[in-house]
């Protein structure tokens, strides 16, 4: 019995170590998942950007609302399939990080979860991957911000923008979601690996930055 237990422990250790070795087949699968994750997202972004929507709808020969509904459904179907695939990967390997699939592909599973309704379930997995350097910490910071926004709480790193109705104007508009520590947010961003400030990031995404408080938003 003692020899059997030792053999099982040795096998378990070898299996765990194997999970950390580069897996080219898994990398190829996740590269395909990454492409699918982005398939219709650029189009949807253009359809929600005032200065691009006219040209986009003209080329698609649909109204903006028709196009948004059409491409949202297509992307939603892809996202559902991708999420199931990534969940199976998590069960087998844990997070498929840099050791397993390389630097660039290590982001693939993150994108899938970031665009899913499973952030609550998997943010601990993402956090562990970031803390063990299997995933860029900046990506965990972005997911944390999205998680906090989903709970109607202030974000930490100022990475999340959203379209919401403000109480003062009664109009839907793009805003930077409220930030917890405005004074130190750009220092926190730099420490997390962001290359730009909150203000610069908003400008790059054509969002006019201004300070918004939670109580100014219609929830």
mmCIF file of N, CA and C in Angstrom, residues 115-172:
data_model
loop_
_atom_site.group_PDB
_atom_site.id
_atom_site.type_symbol
_atom_site.label_atom_id
_atom_site.label_comp_id
_atom_site.label_asym_id
_atom_site.label_seq_id
_atom_site.Cartn_x
_atom_site.Cartn_y
_atom_site.Cartn_z
ATOM 1 N N UNK A 115 -15.629 39.103 -21.485
ATOM 2 C CA UNK A 115 -16.813 39.367 -22.309
ATOM 3 C C UNK A 115 -17.975 38.437 -21.974
ATOM 4 N N UNK A 116 -17.863 37.715 -20.878
ATOM 5 C CA UNK A 116 -18.908 36.765 -20.483
ATOM 6 C C UNK A 116 -19.661 37.279 -19.256
ATOM 7 N N UNK A 117 -20.596 36.476 -18.798
ATOM 8 C CA UNK A 117 -21.306 36.780 -17.548
ATOM 9 C C UNK A 117 -20.749 35.939 -16.400
ATOM 10 N N UNK A 118 -19.518 35.459 -16.576
ATOM 11 C CA UNK A 118 -18.912 34.558 -15.598
ATOM 12 C C UNK A 118 -17.769 35.208 -14.812
ATOM 13 N N UNK A 119 -17.665 36.527 -14.858
ATOM 14 C CA UNK A 119 -16.577 37.195 -14.134
ATOM 15 C C UNK A 119 -16.639 36.878 -12.642
ATOM 16 N N UNK A 120 -17.842 36.882 -12.079
ATOM 17 C CA UNK A 120 -17.993 36.563 -10.648
ATOM 18 C C UNK A 120 -17.362 35.218 -10.304
ATOM 19 N N UNK A 121 -17.541 34.242 -11.203
ATOM 20 C CA UNK A 121 -17.055 32.883 -10.953
ATOM 21 C C UNK A 121 -15.537 32.769 -11.093
ATOM 22 N N UNK A 122 -14.964 33.513 -12.027
ATOM 23 C CA UNK A 122 -13.580 33.249 -12.400
ATOM 24 C C UNK A 122 -12.581 34.360 -12.074
ATOM 25 N N UNK A 123 -13.039 35.461 -11.500
ATOM 26 C CA UNK A 123 -12.063 36.508 -11.169
ATOM 27 C C UNK A 123 -11.001 36.019 -10.173
ATOM 28 N N UNK A 124 -11.300 35.081 -9.251
ATOM 29 C CA UNK A 124 -10.211 34.546 -8.409
ATOM 30 C C UNK A 124 -9.152 33.805 -9.229
ATOM 31 N N UNK A 125 -9.578 33.116 -10.282
ATOM 32 C CA UNK A 125 -8.635 32.407 -11.160
ATOM 33 C C UNK A 125 -7.754 33.412 -11.892
ATOM 34 N N UNK A 126 -8.373 34.482 -12.385
ATOM 35 C CA UNK A 126 -7.636 35.523 -13.097
ATOM 36 C C UNK A 126 -6.649 36.217 -12.154
ATOM 37 N N UNK A 127 -7.085 36.484 -10.939
ATOM 38 C CA UNK A 127 -6.214 37.139 -9.954
ATOM 39 C C UNK A 127 -4.987 36.279 -9.661
ATOM 40 N N UNK A 128 -5.200 34.994 -9.459
ATOM 41 C CA UNK A 128 -4.084 34.087 -9.174
ATOM 42 C C UNK A 128 -3.110 34.038 -10.347
ATOM 43 N N UNK A 129 -3.652 34.009 -11.574
ATOM 44 C CA UNK A 129 -2.793 33.982 -12.762
ATOM 45 C C UNK A 129 -1.938 35.244 -12.842
ATOM 46 N N UNK A 130 -2.525 36.381 -12.503
ATOM 47 C CA UNK A 130 -1.775 37.645 -12.526
ATOM 48 C C UNK A 130 -0.710 37.670 -11.436
ATOM 49 N N UNK A 131 -1.064 37.201 -10.253
ATOM 50 C CA UNK A 131 -0.124 37.225 -9.126
ATOM 51 C C UNK A 131 1.039 36.266 -9.321
ATOM 52 N N UNK A 132 0.837 35.208 -10.114
ATOM 53 C CA UNK A 132 1.909 34.245 -10.387
ATOM 54 C C UNK A 132 2.592 34.525 -11.727
ATOM 55 N N UNK A 133 2.300 35.692 -12.307
ATOM 56 C CA UNK A 133 2.939 36.160 -13.542
ATOM 57 C C UNK A 133 2.616 35.291 -14.756
ATOM 58 N N UNK A 134 1.502 34.578 -14.695
ATOM 59 C CA UNK A 134 1.042 33.813 -15.850
ATOM 60 C C UNK A 134 0.151 34.671 -16.756
ATOM 61 N N UNK A 135 -0.251 35.826 -16.262
ATOM 62 C CA UNK A 135 -1.082 36.767 -17.003
ATOM 63 C C UNK A 135 -0.641 38.178 -16.634
ATOM 64 N N UNK A 136 -0.633 39.062 -17.604
ATOM 65 C CA UNK A 136 -0.285 40.459 -17.350
ATOM 66 C C UNK A 136 -1.218 41.053 -16.294
ATOM 67 N N UNK A 137 -0.654 41.682 -15.265
ATOM 68 C CA UNK A 137 -1.458 42.194 -14.155
ATOM 69 C C UNK A 137 -2.464 43.242 -14.618
ATOM 70 N N UNK A 138 -2.116 44.021 -15.623
ATOM 71 C CA UNK A 138 -3.018 45.052 -16.140
ATOM 72 C C UNK A 138 -4.372 44.466 -16.548
ATOM 73 N N UNK A 139 -4.359 43.253 -17.074
ATOM 74 C CA UNK A 139 -5.612 42.628 -17.497
ATOM 75 C C UNK A 139 -6.475 42.253 -16.298
ATOM 76 N N UNK A 140 -5.839 41.781 -15.246
ATOM 77 C CA UNK A 140 -6.611 41.526 -14.018
ATOM 78 C C UNK A 140 -7.220 42.825 -13.506
ATOM 79 N N UNK A 141 -6.450 43.916 -13.563
ATOM 80 C CA UNK A 141 -6.956 45.218 -13.108
ATOM 81 C C UNK A 141 -8.196 45.622 -13.891
ATOM 82 N N UNK A 142 -8.182 45.376 -15.189
ATOM 83 C CA UNK A 142 -9.337 45.708 -16.024
ATOM 84 C C UNK A 142 -10.547 44.859 -15.658
ATOM 85 N N UNK A 143 -10.307 43.584 -15.391
ATOM 86 C CA UNK A 143 -11.422 42.720 -15.004
ATOM 87 C C UNK A 143 -11.963 43.103 -13.634
ATOM 88 N N UNK A 144 -11.083 43.463 -12.721
ATOM 89 C CA UNK A 144 -11.543 43.908 -11.406
ATOM 90 C C UNK A 144 -12.444 45.128 -11.547
ATOM 91 N N UNK A 145 -12.040 46.079 -12.389
ATOM 92 C CA UNK A 145 -12.869 47.267 -12.619
ATOM 93 C C UNK A 145 -14.233 46.889 -13.188
ATOM 94 N N UNK A 146 -14.241 45.971 -14.140
ATOM 95 C CA UNK A 146 -15.526 45.561 -14.732
ATOM 96 C C UNK A 146 -16.394 44.844 -13.697
ATOM 97 N N UNK A 147 -15.767 44.024 -12.877
ATOM 98 C CA UNK A 147 -16.490 43.331 -11.810
ATOM 99 C C UNK A 147 -17.130 44.343 -10.862
ATOM 100 N N UNK A 148 -16.369 45.341 -10.438
ATOM 101 C CA UNK A 148 -16.886 46.360 -9.520
ATOM 102 C C UNK A 148 -18.013 47.158 -10.167
ATOM 103 N N UNK A 149 -17.862 47.472 -11.450
ATOM 104 C CA UNK A 149 -18.912 48.201 -12.156
ATOM 105 C C UNK A 149 -20.202 47.389 -12.203
ATOM 106 N N UNK A 150 -20.078 46.080 -12.399
ATOM 107 C CA UNK A 150 -21.265 45.218 -12.455
ATOM 108 C C UNK A 150 -22.001 45.187 -11.120
ATOM 109 N N UNK A 151 -21.280 45.513 -10.037
ATOM 110 C CA UNK A 151 -21.877 45.562 -8.701
ATOM 111 C C UNK A 151 -22.292 46.988 -8.313
ATOM 112 N N UNK A 152 -22.219 47.902 -9.294
ATOM 113 C CA UNK A 152 -22.521 49.320 -9.039
ATOM 114 C C UNK A 152 -21.630 49.914 -7.954
ATOM 115 N N UNK A 153 -20.358 49.487 -7.975
ATOM 116 C CA UNK A 153 -19.354 50.021 -7.058
ATOM 117 C C UNK A 153 -18.305 50.799 -7.853
ATOM 118 N N UNK A 154 -17.598 51.695 -7.181
ATOM 119 C CA UNK A 154 -16.563 52.488 -7.847
ATOM 120 C C UNK A 154 -15.410 51.593 -8.299
ATOM 121 N N UNK A 155 -14.875 51.894 -9.471
ATOM 122 C CA UNK A 155 -13.737 51.130 -9.973
ATOM 123 C C UNK A 155 -12.434 51.664 -9.387
ATOM 124 N N UNK A 156 -11.380 50.855 -9.503
ATOM 125 C CA UNK A 156 -10.083 51.195 -8.906
ATOM 126 C C UNK A 156 -9.151 51.854 -9.918
ATOM 127 N N UNK A 157 -9.100 51.308 -11.131
ATOM 128 C CA UNK A 157 -8.094 51.726 -12.106
ATOM 129 C C UNK A 157 -8.632 52.628 -13.216
ATOM 130 N N UNK A 158 -9.911 52.891 -13.225
ATOM 131 C CA UNK A 158 -10.482 53.796 -14.225
ATOM 132 C C UNK A 158 -10.453 53.266 -15.639
ATOM 133 N N UNK A 159 -10.498 51.949 -15.788
ATOM 134 C CA UNK A 159 -10.392 51.352 -17.124
ATOM 135 C C UNK A 159 -11.730 51.185 -17.833
ATOM 136 N N UNK A 160 -12.826 51.284 -17.094
ATOM 137 C CA UNK A 160 -14.131 50.949 -17.664
ATOM 138 C C UNK A 160 -14.956 52.182 -18.027
ATOM 139 N N UNK A 161 -15.445 52.157 -19.256
ATOM 140 C CA UNK A 161 -16.364 53.181 -19.744
ATOM 141 C C UNK A 161 -17.661 52.508 -20.141
ATOM 142 N N UNK A 162 -18.730 53.227 -20.026
ATOM 143 C CA UNK A 162 -20.033 52.628 -20.282
ATOM 144 C C UNK A 162 -21.018 53.700 -20.710
ATOM 145 N N UNK A 163 -22.093 53.280 -21.347
ATOM 146 C CA UNK A 163 -23.145 54.217 -21.728
ATOM 147 C C UNK A 163 -24.254 54.133 -20.688
ATOM 148 N N UNK A 164 -24.500 55.222 -19.989
ATOM 149 C CA UNK A 164 -25.507 55.260 -18.932
ATOM 150 C C UNK A 164 -26.327 56.546 -19.015
ATOM 151 N N UNK A 165 -27.485 56.508 -18.367
ATOM 152 C CA UNK A 165 -28.335 57.695 -18.279
ATOM 153 C C UNK A 165 -27.994 58.462 -17.009
ATOM 154 N N UNK A 166 -27.711 59.743 -17.173
ATOM 155 C CA UNK A 166 -27.401 60.596 -16.027
ATOM 156 C C UNK A 166 -28.670 61.279 -15.532
ATOM 157 N N UNK A 167 -28.787 61.390 -14.225
ATOM 158 C CA UNK A 167 -29.983 61.977 -13.623
ATOM 159 C C UNK A 167 -30.184 63.431 -14.055
ATOM 160 N N UNK A 168 -29.096 64.155 -14.183
ATOM 161 C CA UNK A 168 -29.191 65.588 -14.479
ATOM 162 C C UNK A 168 -29.727 65.868 -15.874
ATOM 163 N N UNK A 169 -29.307 65.059 -16.845
ATOM 164 C CA UNK A 169 -29.681 65.323 -18.240
ATOM 165 C C UNK A 169 -30.779 64.408 -18.759
ATOM 166 N N UNK A 170 -30.986 63.272 -18.074
ATOM 167 C CA UNK A 170 -31.955 62.253 -18.510
ATOM 168 C C UNK A 170 -31.578 61.680 -19.882
ATOM 169 N N UNK A 171 -30.304 61.792 -20.232
ATOM 170 C CA UNK A 171 -29.832 61.296 -21.524
ATOM 171 C C UNK A 171 -28.773 60.218 -21.321
ATOM 172 N N UNK A 172 -28.772 59.246 -22.246
ATOM 173 C CA UNK A 172 -27.732 58.220 -22.224
ATOM 174 C C UNK A 172 -26.485 58.762 -22.898
#
